[in-house]
mmCIF file with all atom_site columns, C-alpha atoms in Angstrom:
data_model
loop_
_atom_site.group_PDB
_atom_site.id
_atom_site.type_symbol
_atom_site.label_atom_id
_atom_site.label_alt_id
_atom_site.label_comp_id
_atom_site.label_asym_id
_atom_site.label_entity_id
_atom_site.label_seq_id
_atom_site.pdbx_PDB_ins_code
_atom_site.Cartn_x
_atom_site.Cartn_y
_atom_site.Cartn_z
_atom_site.occupancy
_atom_site.B_iso_or_equiv
_atom_site.pdbx_formal_charge
_atom_site.auth_seq_id
_atom_site.auth_comp_id
_atom_site.auth_asym_id
_atom_site.auth_atom_id
_atom_site.pdbx_PDB_model_num
ATOM 1   C CA . MET A 1 1   ? 12.879  6.261   -16.701 1.00 46.00 ? 1   MET A CA 1
ATOM 2   C CA . THR A 1 2   ? 12.524  3.968   -13.737 1.00 45.00 ? 2   THR A CA 1
ATOM 3   C CA . THR A 1 3   ? 14.703  2.024   -11.386 1.00 46.00 ? 3   THR A CA 1
ATOM 4   C CA . CYS A 1 4   ? 13.697  -1.465  -10.287 1.00 48.00 ? 4   CYS A CA 1
ATOM 5   C CA . HIS A 1 5   ? 14.410  -2.834  -6.818  1.00 45.00 ? 5   HIS A CA 1
ATOM 6   C CA . ARG A 1 6   ? 13.660  -6.541  -6.246  1.00 43.00 ? 6   ARG A CA 1
ATOM 7   C CA . THR A 1 7   ? 13.449  -7.692  -2.658  1.00 40.00 ? 7   THR A CA 1
ATOM 8   C CA . THR A 1 8   ? 14.125  -11.300 -1.811  1.00 36.00 ? 8   THR A CA 1
ATOM 9   C CA . ALA A 1 9   ? 11.835  -13.533 0.173   1.00 37.00 ? 9   ALA A CA 1
ATOM 10  C CA . ALA A 1 10  ? 14.181  -13.305 3.151   1.00 34.00 ? 10  ALA A CA 1
ATOM 11  C CA . THR A 1 11  ? 13.472  -9.602  3.539   1.00 35.00 ? 11  THR A CA 1
ATOM 12  C CA . VAL A 1 12  ? 9.714   -9.856  3.457   1.00 35.00 ? 12  VAL A CA 1
ATOM 13  C CA . VAL A 1 13  ? 7.691   -9.481  6.643   1.00 35.00 ? 13  VAL A CA 1
ATOM 14  C CA . VAL A 1 14  ? 6.034   -12.787 7.400   1.00 33.00 ? 14  VAL A CA 1
ATOM 15  C CA . GLY A 1 15  ? 3.480   -14.211 9.758   1.00 33.00 ? 15  GLY A CA 1
ATOM 16  C CA . LEU A 1 16  ? 1.630   -10.945 10.419  1.00 31.00 ? 16  LEU A CA 1
ATOM 17  C CA . VAL A 1 17  ? -2.098  -10.738 10.987  1.00 31.00 ? 17  VAL A CA 1
ATOM 18  C CA . ILE A 1 18  ? -3.966  -7.572  10.081  1.00 31.00 ? 18  ILE A CA 1
ATOM 19  C CA . ALA A 1 19  ? -7.204  -6.495  11.680  1.00 33.00 ? 19  ALA A CA 1
ATOM 20  C CA . GLY A 1 20  ? -10.245 -6.831  9.449   1.00 34.00 ? 20  GLY A CA 1
ATOM 21  C CA . ALA A 1 21  ? -10.982 -3.670  7.490   1.00 36.00 ? 21  ALA A CA 1
ATOM 22  C CA . HIS A 1 22  ? -14.448 -2.197  7.764   1.00 36.00 ? 22  HIS A CA 1
ATOM 23  C CA . LEU A 1 23  ? -15.677 -2.125  4.174   1.00 37.00 ? 23  LEU A CA 1
ATOM 24  C CA . ILE A 1 24  ? -18.929 -0.309  3.701   1.00 36.00 ? 24  ILE A CA 1
ATOM 25  C CA . GLY A 1 25  ? -21.087 0.005   0.620   1.00 38.00 ? 25  GLY A CA 1
ATOM 26  C CA . ALA A 1 26  ? -19.882 0.706   -2.906  1.00 42.00 ? 26  ALA A CA 1
ATOM 27  C CA . THR A 1 27  ? -18.208 4.033   -2.119  1.00 42.00 ? 27  THR A CA 1
ATOM 28  C CA . SER A 1 28  ? -15.867 5.416   0.522   1.00 39.00 ? 28  SER A CA 1
ATOM 29  C CA . ALA A 1 29  ? -15.686 3.492   3.790   1.00 40.00 ? 29  ALA A CA 1
ATOM 30  C CA . GLN A 1 30  ? -15.389 5.790   6.801   1.00 39.00 ? 30  GLN A CA 1
ATOM 31  C CA . ALA A 1 31  ? -13.047 3.699   8.929   1.00 43.00 ? 31  ALA A CA 1
ATOM 32  C CA . ASP A 1 32  ? -10.088 5.934   9.745   1.00 41.00 ? 32  ASP A CA 1
ATOM 33  C CA . ASP A 1 33  ? -10.833 5.681   13.477  1.00 45.00 ? 33  ASP A CA 1
ATOM 34  C CA . VAL A 1 34  ? -9.965  1.965   13.425  1.00 46.00 ? 34  VAL A CA 1
ATOM 35  C CA . ALA A 1 35  ? -6.198  1.479   13.254  1.00 48.00 ? 35  ALA A CA 1
ATOM 36  C CA . PRO A 1 36  ? -4.808  -1.829  11.961  1.00 49.00 ? 36  PRO A CA 1
ATOM 37  C CA . SER A 1 37  ? -2.633  -3.963  14.226  1.00 48.00 ? 37  SER A CA 1
ATOM 38  C CA . VAL A 1 38  ? 0.243   -3.721  11.725  1.00 57.00 ? 38  VAL A CA 1
ATOM 39  C CA . PRO A 1 39  ? 1.072   -1.154  9.029   1.00 60.00 ? 39  PRO A CA 1
ATOM 40  C CA . PRO A 1 40  ? -1.404  -1.505  6.158   1.00 64.00 ? 40  PRO A CA 1
ATOM 41  C CA . GLY A 1 41  ? -0.243  -3.615  3.259   1.00 60.00 ? 41  GLY A CA 1
ATOM 42  C CA . THR A 1 42  ? 2.302   -5.684  5.191   1.00 56.00 ? 42  THR A CA 1
ATOM 43  C CA . GLU A 1 43  ? 0.161   -8.738  5.774   1.00 62.00 ? 43  GLU A CA 1
ATOM 44  C CA . PRO A 1 44  ? 1.445   -11.844 3.942   1.00 58.00 ? 44  PRO A CA 1
ATOM 45  C CA . SER A 1 45  ? -0.389  -12.866 0.796   1.00 59.00 ? 45  SER A CA 1
ATOM 46  C CA . ALA A 1 46  ? 1.370   -16.143 0.019   1.00 58.00 ? 46  ALA A CA 1
ATOM 47  C CA . SER A 1 47  ? -0.328  -19.468 0.682   1.00 61.00 ? 47  SER A CA 1
ATOM 48  C CA . ALA A 1 48  ? 0.352   -21.428 3.851   1.00 60.00 ? 48  ALA A CA 1
ATOM 49  C CA . PRO A 1 49  ? 3.565   -23.514 3.720   1.00 61.00 ? 49  PRO A CA 1
ATOM 50  C CA . MET A 1 50  ? 3.538   -27.227 2.995   1.00 66.00 ? 50  MET A CA 1
ATOM 51  C CA . PRO A 1 51  ? 3.749   -29.415 6.125   1.00 72.00 ? 51  PRO A CA 1
ATOM 52  C CA . VAL A 1 52  ? 7.177   -30.885 6.844   1.00 71.00 ? 52  VAL A CA 1
ATOM 53  C CA . LYS A 1 53  ? 7.661   -33.901 9.091   1.00 73.00 ? 53  LYS A CA 1
ATOM 54  C CA . PRO A 1 54  ? 10.568  -33.315 11.476  1.00 71.00 ? 54  PRO A CA 1
ATOM 55  C CA . ASP A 1 55  ? 11.287  -37.044 11.583  1.00 73.00 ? 55  ASP A CA 1
ATOM 56  C CA . SER A 1 56  ? 11.458  -37.461 7.807   1.00 74.00 ? 56  SER A CA 1
ATOM 57  C CA . PRO A 1 57  ? 14.519  -39.562 6.821   1.00 73.00 ? 57  PRO A CA 1
ATOM 58  C CA . ARG A 1 58  ? 15.178  -37.160 3.951   1.00 73.00 ? 58  ARG A CA 1
ATOM 59  C CA . LEU A 1 59  ? 15.940  -34.327 6.349   1.00 73.00 ? 59  LEU A CA 1
ATOM 60  C CA . LYS A 1 60  ? 19.619  -34.029 7.212   1.00 73.00 ? 60  LYS A CA 1
ATOM 61  C CA . LEU A 1 61  ? 19.626  -32.079 10.448  1.00 73.00 ? 61  LEU A CA 1
ATOM 62  C CA . PRO A 1 62  ? 22.758  -31.750 12.578  1.00 76.00 ? 62  PRO A CA 1
ATOM 63  C CA . GLN A 1 63  ? 22.758  -33.729 15.815  1.00 76.00 ? 63  GLN A CA 1
ATOM 64  C CA . GLY A 1 64  ? 20.475  -32.002 18.280  1.00 75.00 ? 64  GLY A CA 1
ATOM 65  C CA . GLY A 1 65  ? 19.086  -29.704 15.577  1.00 75.00 ? 65  GLY A CA 1
ATOM 66  C CA . THR A 1 66  ? 15.383  -28.904 15.285  1.00 77.00 ? 66  THR A CA 1
ATOM 67  C CA . LEU A 1 67  ? 13.174  -27.394 12.612  1.00 74.00 ? 67  LEU A CA 1
ATOM 68  C CA . ALA A 1 68  ? 12.242  -23.742 12.952  1.00 76.00 ? 68  ALA A CA 1
ATOM 69  C CA . PRO A 1 69  ? 8.523   -22.881 12.828  1.00 75.00 ? 69  PRO A CA 1
ATOM 70  C CA . PRO A 1 70  ? 7.197   -22.709 9.253   1.00 69.00 ? 70  PRO A CA 1
ATOM 71  C CA . LYS A 1 71  ? 6.909   -19.246 7.724   1.00 65.00 ? 71  LYS A CA 1
ATOM 72  C CA . VAL A 1 72  ? 4.882   -17.724 4.912   1.00 62.00 ? 72  VAL A CA 1
ATOM 73  C CA . LEU A 1 73  ? 7.208   -15.995 2.483   1.00 58.00 ? 73  LEU A CA 1
ATOM 74  C CA . ASP A 1 74  ? 6.061   -13.510 -0.121  1.00 60.00 ? 74  ASP A CA 1
ATOM 75  C CA . LEU A 1 75  ? 8.180   -12.153 -2.967  1.00 66.00 ? 75  LEU A CA 1
ATOM 76  C CA . VAL A 1 76  ? 7.880   -8.403  -3.481  1.00 69.00 ? 76  VAL A CA 1
ATOM 77  C CA . GLU A 1 77  ? 8.908   -6.384  -6.526  1.00 73.00 ? 77  GLU A CA 1
ATOM 78  C CA . VAL A 1 78  ? 9.281   -2.623  -6.198  1.00 74.00 ? 78  VAL A CA 1
ATOM 79  C CA . VAL A 1 79  ? 9.624   -0.209  -9.118  1.00 79.00 ? 79  VAL A CA 1
ATOM 80  C CA . GLU A 1 80  ? 10.208  3.485   -8.419  1.00 71.00 ? 80  GLU A CA 1
ATOM 81  C CA . ASP A 1 81  ? 10.762  6.346   -10.826 1.00 71.00 ? 81  ASP A CA 1
ATOM 82  C CA . LEU A 1 82  ? 14.027  8.248   -10.447 1.00 59.00 ? 82  LEU A CA 1
ATOM 83  C CA . GLY A 1 83  ? 12.374  11.162  -8.657  1.00 70.00 ? 83  GLY A CA 1
ATOM 84  C CA . GLY A 1 84  ? 10.491  8.869   -6.316  1.00 76.00 ? 84  GLY A CA 1
ATOM 85  C CA . GLU A 1 85  ? 7.226   10.529  -7.274  1.00 89.00 ? 85  GLU A CA 1
ATOM 86  C CA . GLN A 1 86  ? 5.515   7.223   -7.996  1.00 90.00 ? 86  GLN A CA 1
ATOM 87  C CA . ARG A 1 87  ? 6.276   3.851   -6.459  1.00 90.00 ? 87  ARG A CA 1
ATOM 88  C CA . ARG A 1 88  ? 4.805   0.523   -7.549  1.00 92.00 ? 88  ARG A CA 1
ATOM 89  C CA . GLN A 1 89  ? 4.969   -2.492  -5.248  1.00 90.00 ? 89  GLN A CA 1
ATOM 90  C CA . GLU A 1 90  ? 3.706   -5.905  -6.378  1.00 89.00 ? 90  GLU A CA 1
ATOM 91  C CA . THR A 1 91  ? 3.316   -9.221  -4.649  1.00 86.00 ? 91  THR A CA 1
ATOM 92  C CA . ASN A 1 92  ? 1.824   -12.356 -6.122  1.00 82.00 ? 92  ASN A CA 1
ATOM 93  C CA . GLN A 1 93  ? -1.613  -11.184 -5.020  1.00 86.00 ? 93  GLN A CA 1
ATOM 94  C CA . THR A 1 94  ? -1.652  -7.378  -4.705  1.00 90.00 ? 94  THR A CA 1
ATOM 95  C CA . VAL A 1 95  ? -0.569  -4.180  -6.434  1.00 92.00 ? 95  VAL A CA 1
ATOM 96  C CA . MET A 1 96  ? 0.180   -1.041  -4.429  1.00 93.00 ? 96  MET A CA 1
ATOM 97  C CA . MET A 1 97  ? 0.753   2.343   -6.076  1.00 94.00 ? 97  MET A CA 1
ATOM 98  C CA . ALA A 1 98  ? 2.183   5.110   -3.886  1.00 94.00 ? 98  ALA A CA 1
ATOM 99  C CA . LEU A 1 99  ? 2.074   8.680   -5.182  1.00 95.00 ? 99  LEU A CA 1
ATOM 100 C CA . GLN A 1 100 ? 3.908   11.493  -3.429  1.00 95.00 ? 100 GLN A CA 1
ATOM 101 C CA . SER A 1 101 ? 1.546   14.220  -2.317  1.00 95.00 ? 101 SER A CA 1
ATOM 102 C CA . GLU A 1 102 ? 3.554   16.881  -4.165  1.00 93.00 ? 102 GLU A CA 1
ATOM 103 C CA . VAL A 1 103 ? 2.574   15.409  -7.533  1.00 92.00 ? 103 VAL A CA 1
ATOM 104 C CA . LEU A 1 104 ? -1.106  15.409  -6.590  1.00 95.00 ? 104 LEU A CA 1
ATOM 105 C CA . PHE A 1 105 ? -1.731  18.428  -4.362  1.00 96.00 ? 105 PHE A CA 1
ATOM 106 C CA . PRO A 1 106 ? -0.353  21.876  -3.566  1.00 95.00 ? 106 PRO A CA 1
ATOM 107 C CA . GLU A 1 107 ? 1.275   22.243  -0.146  1.00 93.00 ? 107 GLU A CA 1
ATOM 108 C CA . ASP A 1 108 ? -1.120  21.690  2.767   1.00 94.00 ? 108 ASP A CA 1
ATOM 109 C CA . SER A 1 109 ? -4.029  21.210  0.348   1.00 96.00 ? 109 SER A CA 1
ATOM 110 C CA . ALA A 1 110 ? -6.363  18.414  -0.753  1.00 96.00 ? 110 ALA A CA 1
ATOM 111 C CA . VAL A 1 111 ? -7.214  20.042  -4.108  1.00 95.00 ? 111 VAL A CA 1
ATOM 112 C CA . PHE A 1 112 ? -5.716  18.278  -7.123  1.00 92.00 ? 112 PHE A CA 1
ATOM 113 C CA . THR A 1 113 ? -3.014  19.828  -9.283  1.00 89.00 ? 113 THR A CA 1
ATOM 114 C CA . ALA A 1 114 ? -3.574  19.966  -13.055 1.00 84.00 ? 114 ALA A CA 1
ATOM 115 C CA . GLN A 1 115 ? -1.533  16.798  -13.658 1.00 86.00 ? 115 GLN A CA 1
ATOM 116 C CA . ALA A 1 116 ? -2.980  14.733  -10.813 1.00 91.00 ? 116 ALA A CA 1
ATOM 117 C CA . ALA A 1 117 ? -6.193  13.535  -12.435 1.00 92.00 ? 117 ALA A CA 1
ATOM 118 C CA . ALA A 1 118 ? -4.353  11.848  -15.326 1.00 91.00 ? 118 ALA A CA 1
ATOM 119 C CA . ARG A 1 119 ? -2.160  9.881   -12.904 1.00 92.00 ? 119 ARG A CA 1
ATOM 120 C CA . ILE A 1 120 ? -5.179  8.670   -10.947 1.00 95.00 ? 120 ILE A CA 1
ATOM 121 C CA . GLN A 1 121 ? -7.107  7.778   -14.094 1.00 94.00 ? 121 GLN A CA 1
ATOM 122 C CA . ALA A 1 122 ? -4.209  5.624   -15.320 1.00 94.00 ? 122 ALA A CA 1
ATOM 123 C CA . ILE A 1 123 ? -4.305  3.653   -12.073 1.00 95.00 ? 123 ILE A CA 1
ATOM 124 C CA . ALA A 1 124 ? -8.084  3.322   -12.373 1.00 96.00 ? 124 ALA A CA 1
ATOM 125 C CA . GLN A 1 125 ? -7.666  1.825   -15.833 1.00 96.00 ? 125 GLN A CA 1
ATOM 126 C CA . GLU A 1 126 ? -5.361  -0.840  -14.404 1.00 95.00 ? 126 GLU A CA 1
ATOM 127 C CA . ILE A 1 127 ? -7.899  -1.546  -11.670 1.00 96.00 ? 127 ILE A CA 1
ATOM 128 C CA . ASN A 1 128 ? -10.431 -2.137  -14.440 1.00 96.00 ? 128 ASN A CA 1
ATOM 129 C CA . GLN A 1 129 ? -8.031  -4.505  -16.210 1.00 94.00 ? 129 GLN A CA 1
ATOM 130 C CA . GLN A 1 130 ? -7.446  -6.454  -12.999 1.00 93.00 ? 130 GLN A CA 1
ATOM 131 C CA . LYS A 1 131 ? -11.207 -6.568  -12.356 1.00 93.00 ? 131 LYS A CA 1
ATOM 132 C CA . ALA A 1 132 ? -10.517 -5.580  -8.766  1.00 93.00 ? 132 ALA A CA 1
ATOM 133 C CA . THR A 1 133 ? -13.563 -5.017  -6.581  1.00 91.00 ? 133 THR A CA 1
ATOM 134 C CA . ARG A 1 134 ? -11.892 -3.978  -3.307  1.00 93.00 ? 134 ARG A CA 1
ATOM 135 C CA . ILE A 1 135 ? -9.584  -0.988  -3.280  1.00 95.00 ? 135 ILE A CA 1
ATOM 136 C CA . ARG A 1 136 ? -7.724  0.595   -0.381  1.00 95.00 ? 136 ARG A CA 1
ATOM 137 C CA . VAL A 1 137 ? -6.884  4.305   -0.533  1.00 96.00 ? 137 VAL A CA 1
ATOM 138 C CA . PHE A 1 138 ? -4.683  5.381   2.387   1.00 96.00 ? 138 PHE A CA 1
ATOM 139 C CA . GLY A 1 139 ? -3.271  8.868   2.975   1.00 96.00 ? 139 GLY A CA 1
ATOM 140 C CA . PHE A 1 140 ? -0.116  9.665   4.965   1.00 96.00 ? 140 PHE A CA 1
ATOM 141 C CA . THR A 1 141 ? 1.804   12.796  5.983   1.00 96.00 ? 141 THR A CA 1
ATOM 142 C CA . ASP A 1 142 ? 5.195   13.562  7.504   1.00 96.00 ? 142 ASP A CA 1
ATOM 143 C CA . ASP A 1 143 ? 5.660   14.441  11.187  1.00 96.00 ? 143 ASP A CA 1
ATOM 144 C CA . GLN A 1 144 ? 5.599   18.199  10.730  1.00 95.00 ? 144 GLN A CA 1
ATOM 145 C CA . GLY A 1 145 ? 2.712   20.033  12.391  1.00 94.00 ? 145 GLY A CA 1
ATOM 146 C CA . SER A 1 146 ? 0.179   18.469  14.721  1.00 96.00 ? 146 SER A CA 1
ATOM 147 C CA . TYR A 1 147 ? -0.869  14.844  14.490  1.00 96.00 ? 147 TYR A CA 1
ATOM 148 C CA . GLU A 1 148 ? -4.557  15.789  14.272  1.00 97.00 ? 148 GLU A CA 1
ATOM 149 C CA . HIS A 1 149 ? -3.970  18.187  11.391  1.00 97.00 ? 149 HIS A CA 1
ATOM 150 C CA . GLY A 1 150 ? -2.016  15.506  9.574   1.00 97.00 ? 150 GLY A CA 1
ATOM 151 C CA . LYS A 1 151 ? -4.790  13.002  10.132  1.00 96.00 ? 151 LYS A CA 1
ATOM 152 C CA . GLU A 1 152 ? -7.410  15.365  8.744   1.00 97.00 ? 152 GLU A CA 1
ATOM 153 C CA . LEU A 1 153 ? -5.271  16.323  5.736   1.00 97.00 ? 153 LEU A CA 1
ATOM 154 C CA . SER A 1 154 ? -4.280  12.745  4.917   1.00 97.00 ? 154 SER A CA 1
ATOM 155 C CA . LYS A 1 155 ? -7.921  11.645  5.049   1.00 96.00 ? 155 LYS A CA 1
ATOM 156 C CA . LYS A 1 156 ? -9.071  14.514  2.811   1.00 97.00 ? 156 LYS A CA 1
ATOM 157 C CA . ARG A 1 157 ? -6.386  13.636  0.285   1.00 97.00 ? 157 ARG A CA 1
ATOM 158 C CA . ALA A 1 158 ? -7.362  9.980   0.342   1.00 97.00 ? 158 ALA A CA 1
ATOM 159 C CA . ASP A 1 159 ? -11.005 10.996  -0.168  1.00 97.00 ? 159 ASP A CA 1
ATOM 160 C CA . ALA A 1 160 ? -10.016 13.142  -3.165  1.00 97.00 ? 160 ALA A CA 1
ATOM 161 C CA . VAL A 1 161 ? -8.109  10.252  -4.764  1.00 97.00 ? 161 VAL A CA 1
ATOM 162 C CA . GLN A 1 162 ? -11.006 7.858   -4.143  1.00 97.00 ? 162 GLN A CA 1
ATOM 163 C CA . ALA A 1 163 ? -13.470 10.267  -5.756  1.00 96.00 ? 163 ALA A CA 1
ATOM 164 C CA . GLU A 1 164 ? -11.239 10.567  -8.833  1.00 96.00 ? 164 GLU A CA 1
ATOM 165 C CA . LEU A 1 165 ? -10.807 6.791   -9.062  1.00 96.00 ? 165 LEU A CA 1
ATOM 166 C CA . ALA A 1 166 ? -14.580 6.336   -8.876  1.00 96.00 ? 166 ALA A CA 1
ATOM 167 C CA . LYS A 1 167 ? -14.988 8.415   -12.046 1.00 95.00 ? 167 LYS A CA 1
ATOM 168 C CA . THR A 1 168 ? -13.053 5.844   -14.103 1.00 95.00 ? 168 THR A CA 1
ATOM 169 C CA . VAL A 1 169 ? -13.478 2.522   -12.276 1.00 96.00 ? 169 VAL A CA 1
ATOM 170 C CA . THR A 1 170 ? -16.290 0.799   -14.162 1.00 94.00 ? 170 THR A CA 1
ATOM 171 C CA . ASP A 1 171 ? -17.382 -1.913  -11.721 1.00 93.00 ? 171 ASP A CA 1
ATOM 172 C CA . THR A 1 172 ? -20.394 -0.557  -9.829  1.00 90.00 ? 172 THR A CA 1
ATOM 173 C CA . ASN A 1 173 ? -19.874 -3.121  -7.058  1.00 91.00 ? 173 ASN A CA 1
ATOM 174 C CA . VAL A 1 174 ? -16.388 -1.925  -6.153  1.00 94.00 ? 174 VAL A CA 1
ATOM 175 C CA . VAL A 1 175 ? -15.781 -1.303  -2.445  1.00 95.00 ? 175 VAL A CA 1
ATOM 176 C CA . PHE A 1 176 ? -13.367 1.395   -1.285  1.00 96.00 ? 176 PHE A CA 1
ATOM 177 C CA . ASP A 1 177 ? -11.622 1.426   2.087   1.00 94.00 ? 177 ASP A CA 1
ATOM 178 C CA . VAL A 1 178 ? -10.480 5.040   2.596   1.00 95.00 ? 178 VAL A CA 1
ATOM 179 C CA . ARG A 1 179 ? -8.352  6.117   5.566   1.00 94.00 ? 179 ARG A CA 1
ATOM 180 C CA . GLY A 1 180 ? -6.019  8.856   6.740   1.00 95.00 ? 180 GLY A CA 1
ATOM 181 C CA . TYR A 1 181 ? -3.076  7.898   8.961   1.00 95.00 ? 181 TYR A CA 1
ATOM 182 C CA . SER A 1 182 ? -1.286  11.224  9.492   1.00 95.00 ? 182 SER A CA 1
ATOM 183 C CA . GLU A 1 183 ? 2.395   10.544  10.293  1.00 96.00 ? 183 GLU A CA 1
ATOM 184 C CA . ASP A 1 184 ? 1.878   6.878   11.203  1.00 95.00 ? 184 ASP A CA 1
ATOM 185 C CA . TYR A 1 185 ? 3.778   4.234   9.201   1.00 94.00 ? 185 TYR A CA 1
ATOM 186 C CA . PRO A 1 186 ? 6.563   6.351   7.660   1.00 93.00 ? 186 PRO A CA 1
ATOM 187 C CA . ILE A 1 187 ? 8.549   4.710   4.866   1.00 90.00 ? 187 ILE A CA 1
ATOM 188 C CA . ALA A 1 188 ? 11.536  7.070   5.155   1.00 91.00 ? 188 ALA A CA 1
ATOM 189 C CA . ASP A 1 189 ? 13.422  9.182   7.701   1.00 94.00 ? 189 ASP A CA 1
ATOM 190 C CA . ASN A 1 190 ? 11.401  12.215  8.812   1.00 95.00 ? 190 ASN A CA 1
ATOM 191 C CA . SER A 1 191 ? 14.595  14.008  9.915   1.00 95.00 ? 191 SER A CA 1
ATOM 192 C CA . THR A 1 192 ? 15.393  14.949  6.297   1.00 95.00 ? 192 THR A CA 1
ATOM 193 C CA . GLU A 1 193 ? 13.293  16.754  3.702   1.00 94.00 ? 193 GLU A CA 1
ATOM 194 C CA . GLU A 1 194 ? 13.930  13.945  1.223   1.00 92.00 ? 194 GLU A CA 1
ATOM 195 C CA . GLY A 1 195 ? 12.497  11.464  3.699   1.00 92.00 ? 195 GLY A CA 1
ATOM 196 C CA . ARG A 1 196 ? 9.542   13.642  4.634   1.00 95.00 ? 196 ARG A CA 1
ATOM 197 C CA . LYS A 1 197 ? 8.719   14.035  0.948   1.00 94.00 ? 197 LYS A CA 1
ATOM 198 C CA . LYS A 1 198 ? 8.476   10.240  0.583   1.00 92.00 ? 198 LYS A CA 1
ATOM 199 C CA . ASN A 1 199 ? 6.284   9.980   3.674   1.00 95.00 ? 199 ASN A CA 1
ATOM 200 C CA . ARG A 1 200 ? 3.782   12.510  2.314   1.00 96.00 ? 200 ARG A CA 1
ATOM 201 C CA . ARG A 1 201 ? 1.930   10.128  0.036   1.00 96.00 ? 201 ARG A CA 1
ATOM 202 C CA . VAL A 1 202 ? -1.306  8.413   -0.968  1.00 97.00 ? 202 VAL A CA 1
ATOM 203 C CA . GLU A 1 203 ? -1.278  4.642   -1.449  1.00 95.00 ? 203 GLU A CA 1
ATOM 204 C CA . ILE A 1 204 ? -3.744  2.810   -3.692  1.00 96.00 ? 204 ILE A CA 1
ATOM 205 C CA . THR A 1 205 ? -3.823  -0.966  -3.186  1.00 95.00 ? 205 THR A CA 1
ATOM 206 C CA . PHE A 1 206 ? -5.881  -3.532  -5.062  1.00 95.00 ? 206 PHE A CA 1
ATOM 207 C CA . PRO A 1 207 ? -5.720  -7.317  -5.631  1.00 92.00 ? 207 PRO A CA 1
ATOM 208 C CA . ARG A 1 208 ? -4.193  -8.876  -8.717  1.00 85.00 ? 208 ARG A CA 1
ATOM 209 C CA . THR A 1 209 ? -6.821  -11.039 -10.324 1.00 79.00 ? 209 THR A CA 1
ATOM 210 C CA . THR A 1 210 ? -5.257  -11.448 -13.790 1.00 64.00 ? 210 THR A CA 1
ATOM 211 C CA . GLY A 1 211 ? -1.776  -12.178 -15.042 1.00 58.00 ? 211 GLY A CA 1
ATOM 212 C CA . GLY A 1 212 ? 0.760   -9.674  -16.231 1.00 52.00 ? 212 GLY A CA 1
#
């Protein structure tokens, strides 16, 4: 059973520019030493806005009023299962699947649990359906322990997910961008165990190239 949270365009981050990812070859890209300028996955995907003439007679601005700078808005739909183990976030151009580390790995480990492979294979099948050729696999931890240990663990977990995806993804030209970010870019409060559990995750992001 799932719950669906729909965010409106007004809540979406707009106007951000992300540093270019270093995509290497048809397997894992070793680029975790290059941090993006903004949290990964927050760059806008909507098209540039239509130009608006501030002196258009159809505009009814109050006396002395001016137009604000144009913004790129992107609608985001988020679906999360009741336990929060798996989170799906879609825009008009991308799909991001976030899996909590507990459903993939034992504590402080990068070795899959018995149920993990099936979850990853299901995502790989959707990647095949979307005919995606560029896939980001990013690992994250909570803020417990040292930053360096978290970075190493998050990268190993991302590598493990990428290797499992590669077993099912059929396009031989697919390019993976694989990184480990340790405790950077939390999505919940690290002061509670519930929040830390959400922050310990692996995110798989790929473009939407077909409808549905």
